[in-house]
mmCIF file of C-alpha atoms in Angstrom:
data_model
loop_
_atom_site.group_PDB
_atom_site.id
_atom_site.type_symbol
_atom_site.label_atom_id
_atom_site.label_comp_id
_atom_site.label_asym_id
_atom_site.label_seq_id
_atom_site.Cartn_x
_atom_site.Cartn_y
_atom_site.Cartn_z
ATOM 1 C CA UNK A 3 104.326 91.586 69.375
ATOM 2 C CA UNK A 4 103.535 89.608 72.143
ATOM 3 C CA UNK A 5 99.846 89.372 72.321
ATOM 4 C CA UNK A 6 98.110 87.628 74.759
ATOM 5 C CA UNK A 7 94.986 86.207 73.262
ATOM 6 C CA UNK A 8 93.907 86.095 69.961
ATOM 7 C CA UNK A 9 91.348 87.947 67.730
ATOM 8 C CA UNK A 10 89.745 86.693 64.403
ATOM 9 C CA UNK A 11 87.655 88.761 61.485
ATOM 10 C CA UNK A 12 84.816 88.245 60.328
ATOM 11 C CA UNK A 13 83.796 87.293 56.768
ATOM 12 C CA UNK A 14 82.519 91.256 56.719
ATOM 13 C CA UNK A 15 85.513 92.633 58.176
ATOM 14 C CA UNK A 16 87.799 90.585 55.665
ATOM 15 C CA UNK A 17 86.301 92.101 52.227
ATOM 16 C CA UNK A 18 86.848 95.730 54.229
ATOM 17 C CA UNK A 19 89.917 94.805 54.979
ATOM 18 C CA UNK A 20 91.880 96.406 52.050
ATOM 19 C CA UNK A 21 89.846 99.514 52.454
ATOM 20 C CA UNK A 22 89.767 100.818 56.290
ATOM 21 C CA UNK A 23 92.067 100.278 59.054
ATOM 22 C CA UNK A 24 90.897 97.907 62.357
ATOM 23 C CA UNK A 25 90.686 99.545 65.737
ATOM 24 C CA UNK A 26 90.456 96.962 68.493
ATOM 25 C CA UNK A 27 90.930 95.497 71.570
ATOM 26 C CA UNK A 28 94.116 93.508 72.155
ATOM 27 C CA UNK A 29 96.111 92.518 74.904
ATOM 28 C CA UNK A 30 99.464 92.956 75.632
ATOM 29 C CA UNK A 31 102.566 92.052 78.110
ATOM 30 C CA UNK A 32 102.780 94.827 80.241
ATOM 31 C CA UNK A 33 105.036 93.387 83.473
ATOM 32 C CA UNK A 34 106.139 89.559 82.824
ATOM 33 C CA UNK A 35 104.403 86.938 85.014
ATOM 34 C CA UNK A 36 102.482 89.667 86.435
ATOM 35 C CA UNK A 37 100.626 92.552 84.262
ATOM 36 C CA UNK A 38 98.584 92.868 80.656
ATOM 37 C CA UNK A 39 97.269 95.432 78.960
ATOM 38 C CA UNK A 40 94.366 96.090 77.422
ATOM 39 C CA UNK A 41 94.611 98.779 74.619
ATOM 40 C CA UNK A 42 92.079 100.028 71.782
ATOM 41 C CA UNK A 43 94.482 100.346 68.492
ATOM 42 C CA UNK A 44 94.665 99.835 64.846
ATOM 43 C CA UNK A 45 96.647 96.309 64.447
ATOM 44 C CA UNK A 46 99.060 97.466 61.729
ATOM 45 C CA UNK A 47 100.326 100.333 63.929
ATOM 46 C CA UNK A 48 101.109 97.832 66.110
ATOM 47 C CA UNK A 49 104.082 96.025 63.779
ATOM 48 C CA UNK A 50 106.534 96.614 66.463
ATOM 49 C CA UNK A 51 104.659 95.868 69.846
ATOM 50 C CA UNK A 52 103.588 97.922 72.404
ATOM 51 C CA UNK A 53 106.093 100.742 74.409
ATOM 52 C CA UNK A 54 105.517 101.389 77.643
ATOM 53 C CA UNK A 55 106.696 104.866 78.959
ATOM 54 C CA UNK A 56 107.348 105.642 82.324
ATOM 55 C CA UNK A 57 107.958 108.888 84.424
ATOM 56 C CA UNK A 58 111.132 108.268 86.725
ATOM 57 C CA UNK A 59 111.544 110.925 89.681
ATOM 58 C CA UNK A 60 114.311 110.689 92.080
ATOM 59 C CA UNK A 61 114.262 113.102 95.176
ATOM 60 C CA UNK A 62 116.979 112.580 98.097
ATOM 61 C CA UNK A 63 117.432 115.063 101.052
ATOM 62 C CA UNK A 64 119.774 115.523 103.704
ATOM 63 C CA UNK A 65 118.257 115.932 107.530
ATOM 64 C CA UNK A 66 120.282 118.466 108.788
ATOM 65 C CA UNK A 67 121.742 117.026 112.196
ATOM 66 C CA UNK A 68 120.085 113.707 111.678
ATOM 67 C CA UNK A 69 117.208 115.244 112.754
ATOM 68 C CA UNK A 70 113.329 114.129 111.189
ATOM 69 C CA UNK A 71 111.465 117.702 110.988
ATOM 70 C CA UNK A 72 110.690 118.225 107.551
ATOM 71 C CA UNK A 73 112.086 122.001 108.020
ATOM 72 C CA UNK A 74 115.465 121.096 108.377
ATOM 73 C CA UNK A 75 115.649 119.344 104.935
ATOM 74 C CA UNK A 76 118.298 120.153 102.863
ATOM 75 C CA UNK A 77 118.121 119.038 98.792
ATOM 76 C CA UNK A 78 121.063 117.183 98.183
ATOM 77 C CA UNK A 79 119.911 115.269 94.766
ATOM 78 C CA UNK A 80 117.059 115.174 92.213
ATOM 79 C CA UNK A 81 116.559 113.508 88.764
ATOM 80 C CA UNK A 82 113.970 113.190 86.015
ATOM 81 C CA UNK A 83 113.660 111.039 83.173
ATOM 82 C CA UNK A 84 111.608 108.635 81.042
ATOM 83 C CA UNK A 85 112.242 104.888 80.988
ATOM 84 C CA UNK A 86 111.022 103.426 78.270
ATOM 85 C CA UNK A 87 110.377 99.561 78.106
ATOM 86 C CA UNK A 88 108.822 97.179 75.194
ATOM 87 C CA UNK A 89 108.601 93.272 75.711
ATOM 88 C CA UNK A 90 110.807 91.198 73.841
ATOM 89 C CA UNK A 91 109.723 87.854 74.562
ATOM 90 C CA UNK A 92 107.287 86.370 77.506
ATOM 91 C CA UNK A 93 110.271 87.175 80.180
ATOM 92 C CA UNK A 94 112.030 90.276 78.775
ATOM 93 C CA UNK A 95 111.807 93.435 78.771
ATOM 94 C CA UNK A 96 113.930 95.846 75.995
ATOM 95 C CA UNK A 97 114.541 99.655 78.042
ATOM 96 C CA UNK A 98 116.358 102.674 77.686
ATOM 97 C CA UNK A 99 116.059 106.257 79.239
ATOM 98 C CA UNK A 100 115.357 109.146 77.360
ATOM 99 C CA UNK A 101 115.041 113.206 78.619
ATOM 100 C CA UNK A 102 117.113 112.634 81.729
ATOM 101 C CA UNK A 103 117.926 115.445 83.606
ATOM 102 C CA UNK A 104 119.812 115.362 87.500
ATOM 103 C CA UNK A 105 121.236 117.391 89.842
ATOM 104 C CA UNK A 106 123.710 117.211 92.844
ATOM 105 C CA UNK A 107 123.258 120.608 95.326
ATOM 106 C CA UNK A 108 127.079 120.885 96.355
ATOM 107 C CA UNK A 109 125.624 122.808 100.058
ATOM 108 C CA UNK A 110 124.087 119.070 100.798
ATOM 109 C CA UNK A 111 126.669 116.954 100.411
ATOM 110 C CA UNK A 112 130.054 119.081 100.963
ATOM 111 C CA UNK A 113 133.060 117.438 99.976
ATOM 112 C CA UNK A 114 131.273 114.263 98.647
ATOM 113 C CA UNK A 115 129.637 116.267 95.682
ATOM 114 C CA UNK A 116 130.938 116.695 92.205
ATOM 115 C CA UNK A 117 132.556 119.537 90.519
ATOM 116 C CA UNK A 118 130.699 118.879 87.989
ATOM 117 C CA UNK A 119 127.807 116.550 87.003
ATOM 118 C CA UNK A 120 127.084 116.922 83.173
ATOM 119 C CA UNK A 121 128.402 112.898 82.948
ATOM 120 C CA UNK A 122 126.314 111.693 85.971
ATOM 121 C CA UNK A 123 123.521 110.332 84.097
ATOM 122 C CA UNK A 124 122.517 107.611 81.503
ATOM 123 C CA UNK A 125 121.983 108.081 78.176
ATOM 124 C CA UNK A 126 120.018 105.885 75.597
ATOM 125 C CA UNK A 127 121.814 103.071 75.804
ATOM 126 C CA UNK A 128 119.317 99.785 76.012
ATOM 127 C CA UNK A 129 119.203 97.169 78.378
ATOM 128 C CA UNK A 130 117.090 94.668 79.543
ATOM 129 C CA UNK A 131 115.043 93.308 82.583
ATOM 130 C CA UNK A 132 114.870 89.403 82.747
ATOM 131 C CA UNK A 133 112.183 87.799 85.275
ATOM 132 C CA UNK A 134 111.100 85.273 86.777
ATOM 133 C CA UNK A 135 107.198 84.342 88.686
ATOM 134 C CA UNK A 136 109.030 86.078 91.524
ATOM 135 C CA UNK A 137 110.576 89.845 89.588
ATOM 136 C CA UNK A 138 113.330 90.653 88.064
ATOM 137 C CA UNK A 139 116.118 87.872 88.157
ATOM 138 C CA UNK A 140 118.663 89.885 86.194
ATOM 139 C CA UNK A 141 119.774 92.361 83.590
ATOM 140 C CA UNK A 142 121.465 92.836 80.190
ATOM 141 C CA UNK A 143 123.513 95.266 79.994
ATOM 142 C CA UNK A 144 126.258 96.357 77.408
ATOM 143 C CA UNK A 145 130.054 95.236 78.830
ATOM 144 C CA UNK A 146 131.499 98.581 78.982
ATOM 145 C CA UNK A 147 128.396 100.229 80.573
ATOM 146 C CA UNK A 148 130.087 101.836 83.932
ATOM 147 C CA UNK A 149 129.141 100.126 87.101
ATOM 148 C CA UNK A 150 127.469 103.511 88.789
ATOM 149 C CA UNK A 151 125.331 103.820 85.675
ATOM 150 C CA UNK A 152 124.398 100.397 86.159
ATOM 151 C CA UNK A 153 123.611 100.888 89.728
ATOM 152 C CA UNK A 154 120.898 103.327 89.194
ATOM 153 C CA UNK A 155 119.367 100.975 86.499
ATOM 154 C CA UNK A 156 118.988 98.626 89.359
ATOM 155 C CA UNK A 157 117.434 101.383 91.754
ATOM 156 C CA UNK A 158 115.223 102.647 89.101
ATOM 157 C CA UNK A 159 113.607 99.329 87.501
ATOM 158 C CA UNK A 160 113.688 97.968 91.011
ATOM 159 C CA UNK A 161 109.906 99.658 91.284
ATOM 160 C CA UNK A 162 108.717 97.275 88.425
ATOM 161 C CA UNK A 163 110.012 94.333 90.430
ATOM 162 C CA UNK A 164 107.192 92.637 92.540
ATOM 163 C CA UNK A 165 110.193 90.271 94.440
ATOM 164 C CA UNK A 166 108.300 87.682 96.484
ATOM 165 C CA UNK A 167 105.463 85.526 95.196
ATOM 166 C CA UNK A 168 102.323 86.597 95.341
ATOM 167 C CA UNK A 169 100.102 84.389 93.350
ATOM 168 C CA UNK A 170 96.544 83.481 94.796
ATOM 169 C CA UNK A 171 97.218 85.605 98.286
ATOM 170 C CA UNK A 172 94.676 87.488 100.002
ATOM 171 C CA UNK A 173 95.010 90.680 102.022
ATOM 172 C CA UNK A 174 97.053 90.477 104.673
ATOM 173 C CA UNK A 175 100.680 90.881 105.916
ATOM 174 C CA UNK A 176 103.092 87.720 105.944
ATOM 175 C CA UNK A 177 106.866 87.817 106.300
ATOM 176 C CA UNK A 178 109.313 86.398 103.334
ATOM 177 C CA UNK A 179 112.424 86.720 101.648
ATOM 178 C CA UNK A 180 112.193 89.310 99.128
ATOM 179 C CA UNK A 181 114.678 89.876 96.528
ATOM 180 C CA UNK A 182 115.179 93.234 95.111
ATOM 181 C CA UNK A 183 118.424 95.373 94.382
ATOM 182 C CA UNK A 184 119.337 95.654 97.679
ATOM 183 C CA UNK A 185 119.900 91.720 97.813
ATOM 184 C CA UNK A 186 117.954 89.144 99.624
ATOM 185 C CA UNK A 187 116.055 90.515 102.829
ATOM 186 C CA UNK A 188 113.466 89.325 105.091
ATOM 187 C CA UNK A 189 110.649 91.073 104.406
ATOM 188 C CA UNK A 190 107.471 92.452 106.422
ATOM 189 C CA UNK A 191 104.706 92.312 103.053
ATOM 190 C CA UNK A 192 101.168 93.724 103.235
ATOM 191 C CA UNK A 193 98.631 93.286 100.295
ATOM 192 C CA UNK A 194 95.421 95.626 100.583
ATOM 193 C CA UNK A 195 92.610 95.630 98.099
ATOM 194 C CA UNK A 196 90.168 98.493 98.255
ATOM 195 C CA UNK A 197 87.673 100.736 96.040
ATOM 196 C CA UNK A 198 88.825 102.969 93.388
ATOM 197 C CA UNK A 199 86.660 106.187 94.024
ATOM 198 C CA UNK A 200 89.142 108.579 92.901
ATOM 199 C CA UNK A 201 89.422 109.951 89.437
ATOM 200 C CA UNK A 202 93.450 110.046 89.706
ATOM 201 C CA UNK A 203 93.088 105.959 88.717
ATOM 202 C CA UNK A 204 90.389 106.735 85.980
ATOM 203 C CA UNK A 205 92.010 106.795 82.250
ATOM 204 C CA UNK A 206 90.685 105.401 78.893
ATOM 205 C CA UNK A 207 93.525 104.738 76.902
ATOM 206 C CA UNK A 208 94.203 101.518 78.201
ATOM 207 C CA UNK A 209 93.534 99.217 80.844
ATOM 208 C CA UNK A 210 95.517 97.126 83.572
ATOM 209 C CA UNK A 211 95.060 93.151 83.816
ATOM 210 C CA UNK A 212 96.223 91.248 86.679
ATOM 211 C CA UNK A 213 98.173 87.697 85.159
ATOM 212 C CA UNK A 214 98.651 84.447 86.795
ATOM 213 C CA UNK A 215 97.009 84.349 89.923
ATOM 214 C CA UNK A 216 97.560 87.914 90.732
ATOM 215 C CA UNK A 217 93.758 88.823 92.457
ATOM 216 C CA UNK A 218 92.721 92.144 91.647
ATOM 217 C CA UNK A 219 88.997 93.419 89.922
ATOM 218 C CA UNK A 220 87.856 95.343 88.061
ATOM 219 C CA UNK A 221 87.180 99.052 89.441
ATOM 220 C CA UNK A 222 89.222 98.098 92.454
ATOM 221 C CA UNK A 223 93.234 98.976 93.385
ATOM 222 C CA UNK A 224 95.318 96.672 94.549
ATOM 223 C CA UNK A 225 98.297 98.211 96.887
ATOM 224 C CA UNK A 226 101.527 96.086 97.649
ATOM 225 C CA UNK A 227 104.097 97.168 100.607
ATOM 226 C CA UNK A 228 107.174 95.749 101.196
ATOM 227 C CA UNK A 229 109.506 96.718 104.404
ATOM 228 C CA UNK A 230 112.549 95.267 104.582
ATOM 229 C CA UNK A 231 114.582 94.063 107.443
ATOM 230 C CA UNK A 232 118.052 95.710 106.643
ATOM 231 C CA UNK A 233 119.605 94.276 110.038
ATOM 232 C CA UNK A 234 119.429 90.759 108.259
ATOM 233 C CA UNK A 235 120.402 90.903 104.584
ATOM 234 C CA UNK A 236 123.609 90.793 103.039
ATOM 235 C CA UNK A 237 123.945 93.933 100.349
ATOM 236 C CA UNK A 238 126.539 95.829 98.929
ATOM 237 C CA UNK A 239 127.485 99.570 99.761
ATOM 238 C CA UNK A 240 124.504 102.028 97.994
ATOM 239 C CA UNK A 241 124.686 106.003 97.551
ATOM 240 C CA UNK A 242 122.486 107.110 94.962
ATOM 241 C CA UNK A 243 124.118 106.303 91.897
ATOM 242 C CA UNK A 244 126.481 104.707 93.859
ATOM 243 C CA UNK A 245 130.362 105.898 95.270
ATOM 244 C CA UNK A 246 131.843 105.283 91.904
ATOM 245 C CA UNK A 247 130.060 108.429 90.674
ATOM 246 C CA UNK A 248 131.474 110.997 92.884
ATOM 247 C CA UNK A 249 135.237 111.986 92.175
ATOM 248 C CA UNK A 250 135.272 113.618 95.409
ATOM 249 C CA UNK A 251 134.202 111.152 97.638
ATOM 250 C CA UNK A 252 136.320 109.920 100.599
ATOM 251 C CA UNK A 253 137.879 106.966 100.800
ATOM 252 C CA UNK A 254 137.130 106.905 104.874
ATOM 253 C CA UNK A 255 133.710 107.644 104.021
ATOM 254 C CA UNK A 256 130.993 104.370 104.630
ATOM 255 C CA UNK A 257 127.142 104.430 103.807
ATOM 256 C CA UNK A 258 124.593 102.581 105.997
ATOM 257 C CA UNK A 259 121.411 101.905 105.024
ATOM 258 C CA UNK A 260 118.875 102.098 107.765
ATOM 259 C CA UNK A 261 115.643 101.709 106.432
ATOM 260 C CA UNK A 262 114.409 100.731 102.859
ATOM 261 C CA UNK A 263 109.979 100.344 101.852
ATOM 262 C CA UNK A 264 108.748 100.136 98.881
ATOM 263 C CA UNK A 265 104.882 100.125 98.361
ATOM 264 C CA UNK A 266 103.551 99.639 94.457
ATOM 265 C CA UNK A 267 99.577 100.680 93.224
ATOM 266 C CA UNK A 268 97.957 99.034 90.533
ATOM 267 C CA UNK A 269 94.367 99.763 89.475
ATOM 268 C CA UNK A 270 92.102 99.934 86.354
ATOM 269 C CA UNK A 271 94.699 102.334 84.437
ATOM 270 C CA UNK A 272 97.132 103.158 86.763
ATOM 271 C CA UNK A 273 101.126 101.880 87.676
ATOM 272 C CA UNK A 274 102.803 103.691 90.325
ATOM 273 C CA UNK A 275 105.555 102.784 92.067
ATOM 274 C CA UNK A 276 108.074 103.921 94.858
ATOM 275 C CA UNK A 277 110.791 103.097 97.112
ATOM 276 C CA UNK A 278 112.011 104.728 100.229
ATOM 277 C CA UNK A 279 115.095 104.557 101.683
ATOM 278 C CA UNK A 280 117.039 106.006 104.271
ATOM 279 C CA UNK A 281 120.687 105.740 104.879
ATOM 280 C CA UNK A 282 123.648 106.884 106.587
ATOM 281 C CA UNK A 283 126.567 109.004 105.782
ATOM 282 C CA UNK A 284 129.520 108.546 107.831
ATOM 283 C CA UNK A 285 133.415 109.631 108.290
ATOM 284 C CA UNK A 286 135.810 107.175 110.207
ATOM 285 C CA UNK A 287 136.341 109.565 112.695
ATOM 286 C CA UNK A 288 132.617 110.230 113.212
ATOM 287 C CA UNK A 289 133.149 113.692 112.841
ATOM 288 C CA UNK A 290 130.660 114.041 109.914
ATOM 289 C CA UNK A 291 127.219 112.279 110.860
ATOM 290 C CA UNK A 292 124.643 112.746 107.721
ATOM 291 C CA UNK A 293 121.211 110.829 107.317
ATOM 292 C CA UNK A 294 119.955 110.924 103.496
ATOM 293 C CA UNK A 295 116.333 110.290 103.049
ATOM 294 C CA UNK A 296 116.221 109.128 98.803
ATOM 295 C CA UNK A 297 112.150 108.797 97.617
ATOM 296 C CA UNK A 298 112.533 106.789 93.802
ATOM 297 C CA UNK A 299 109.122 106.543 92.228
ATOM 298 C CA UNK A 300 108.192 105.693 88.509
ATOM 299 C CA UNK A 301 104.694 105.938 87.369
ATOM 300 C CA UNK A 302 103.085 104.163 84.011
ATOM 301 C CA UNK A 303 102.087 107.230 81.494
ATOM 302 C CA UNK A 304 101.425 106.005 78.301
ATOM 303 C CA UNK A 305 100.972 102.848 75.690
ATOM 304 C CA UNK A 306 101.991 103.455 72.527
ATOM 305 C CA UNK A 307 102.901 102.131 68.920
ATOM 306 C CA UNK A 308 106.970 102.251 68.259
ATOM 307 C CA UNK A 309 107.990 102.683 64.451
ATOM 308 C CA UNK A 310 111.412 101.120 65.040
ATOM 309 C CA UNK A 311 112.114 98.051 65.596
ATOM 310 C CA UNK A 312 113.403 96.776 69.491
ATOM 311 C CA UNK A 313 117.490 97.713 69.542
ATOM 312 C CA UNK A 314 120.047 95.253 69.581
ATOM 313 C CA UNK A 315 122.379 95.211 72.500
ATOM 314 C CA UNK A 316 126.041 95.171 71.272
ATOM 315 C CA UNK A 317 128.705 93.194 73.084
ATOM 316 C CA UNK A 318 125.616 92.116 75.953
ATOM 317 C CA UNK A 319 126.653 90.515 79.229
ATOM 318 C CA UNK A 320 124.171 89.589 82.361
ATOM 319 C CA UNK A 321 124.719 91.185 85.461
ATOM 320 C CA UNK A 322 122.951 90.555 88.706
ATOM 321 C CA UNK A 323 120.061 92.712 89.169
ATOM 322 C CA UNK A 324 121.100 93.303 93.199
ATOM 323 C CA UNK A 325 124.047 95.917 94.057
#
């Protein structure tokens, strides 16, 4: 189950025992290394751990001409889904999507878009997230997963991954090496702490505890941004979801990424997450000249009881969590 903590009944509480069931506090993994939670629950429903559900929204859109004004965007991709995650042991996560829904607008991408997409997304298959005091070190993923599927895994857990170490620091910027699924990038990092006034971080299901020398109050948010020097990391090639999913796409065809920040909120009750990047979509002869502009953000909805136990992963290998 994972608790952090431990909670004993009373004498009382033991003769009710057999008659009533226990609603209380406990504490559970939420992020390893990083994040609790704090829930209000009856302990039997609670056989199987906690599951943490998440609401994944992918938006990318073309700028028509390269250009910046927001009226020239042009929808080239969008995806929903849940991600689903429970924690195995103290490092580990267990995931899997569930409801996932995407779609490729053919007048966006020309030539490089599907005929069709109904394939282009993953299913329930489970996988995990392995960390370290730093983020994510790597995954587990089945062996014949396909490699674009496991691309977007990468993109998509990538906004749970914190990716530089930032135990005891105060508010501030510094510059690091940051690992996330882009690779290993210097890093521009800013950590702000401020007041949680708004009701948008205000929710009584459960609550958000900061682990191992991660400073953050009570009734207070704690923002983390991250912008990444592209120029000076070593990455492989990324196009949402990743070349390999496009049938279409053209072998003279390379992707640049030109800008990449990710920026992650936690407060009392609230996870949210997102990464921006912005890359560019080029022909050898330079006669097609697109700039994509791909927002991927995951927020924390709800802690709840599984019935099931956590799935097995059949025929597992590790994979590197960067492209």
């Amino acid at each position: 189950m994972l608790v952090i903590g431990t909670y004993k009944r009373s004498e009382r509480e033991e003769l009710k025992c057999s008659c009533i069931a226990y609603v209380i506090m406990i504490t559970l993994l939420l992020l390893p290394f990083f994040l609790a939670s704090r829930i209000s629950v009856d302990i039997e429903s609670l056989l199987h751990g906690p599951e943490y559900t998440y609401r994944v929204e992918i938006i990318t859109v073309k700028k028509a001409g390269g250009q910046p004004c927001a009226s020239t965007d042009i929808k080239a991709f969008d995806a929903v889904s849940t991600l689903k995650c429970r924690p195995r042991v103290p490092d580990t996560l267990n995931c899997r999507f569930e409801a996932a829904k995407m779609q490729i607008y053919e007048e966006a991408l020309y030539e490089l878009a599907r005929e069709t997409v109904e394939d282009l997304w993953m299913d329930d298959e489970p996988f995990e997230i392995i960390f370290d005091k730093n983020g994510i070190k790597n995954l587990i993923v089945t062996k014949h997963m396909k490699p674009w599927i496991i691309d977007m895994i990468r993109s998509i857990v990538n906004q749970l991954n914190i990716g530089v170490d930032i135990r005891n620091k105060q508010d501030g910027i510094f510059t690091t090496i940051e690992r996330s699924f882009l690779g290993e990038c210097p890093a521009k990092i800013e950590l702000y702490h401020g007041l949680s006034y708004d009701n948008q971080w205000k929710d009584e299901k459960f609550e958000i505890i900061p682990m191992n020398g991660i400073n953050k109050v009570t009734s207070e948010f704690f923002r983390i941004e991250k912008r990444r020097n592209i120029n000076d990391c070593e990455h492989g090639v990324y196009f949402f979801a990743s070349k390999s999913a496009y049938t279409n796409f053209p072998r003279d065809v390379t992707v640049t990424i030109k800008s990449s920040t990710s920026r992650i909120i936690i407060s009392d009750s609230n996870y949210t997450s997102y990464t921006v990047n912005e890359f560019l979509v080029t022909n050898k002869a330079k006669t097609r000249n697109f700039t994509f502009h791909e927002k991927i953000n995951l927020n924390l909805e709800t802690i709840s009881a599984p019935i099931n136990d956590i799935p097995l992963i059949p025929d597992a290998t590790s994979v590197s969590f960067m492209i």
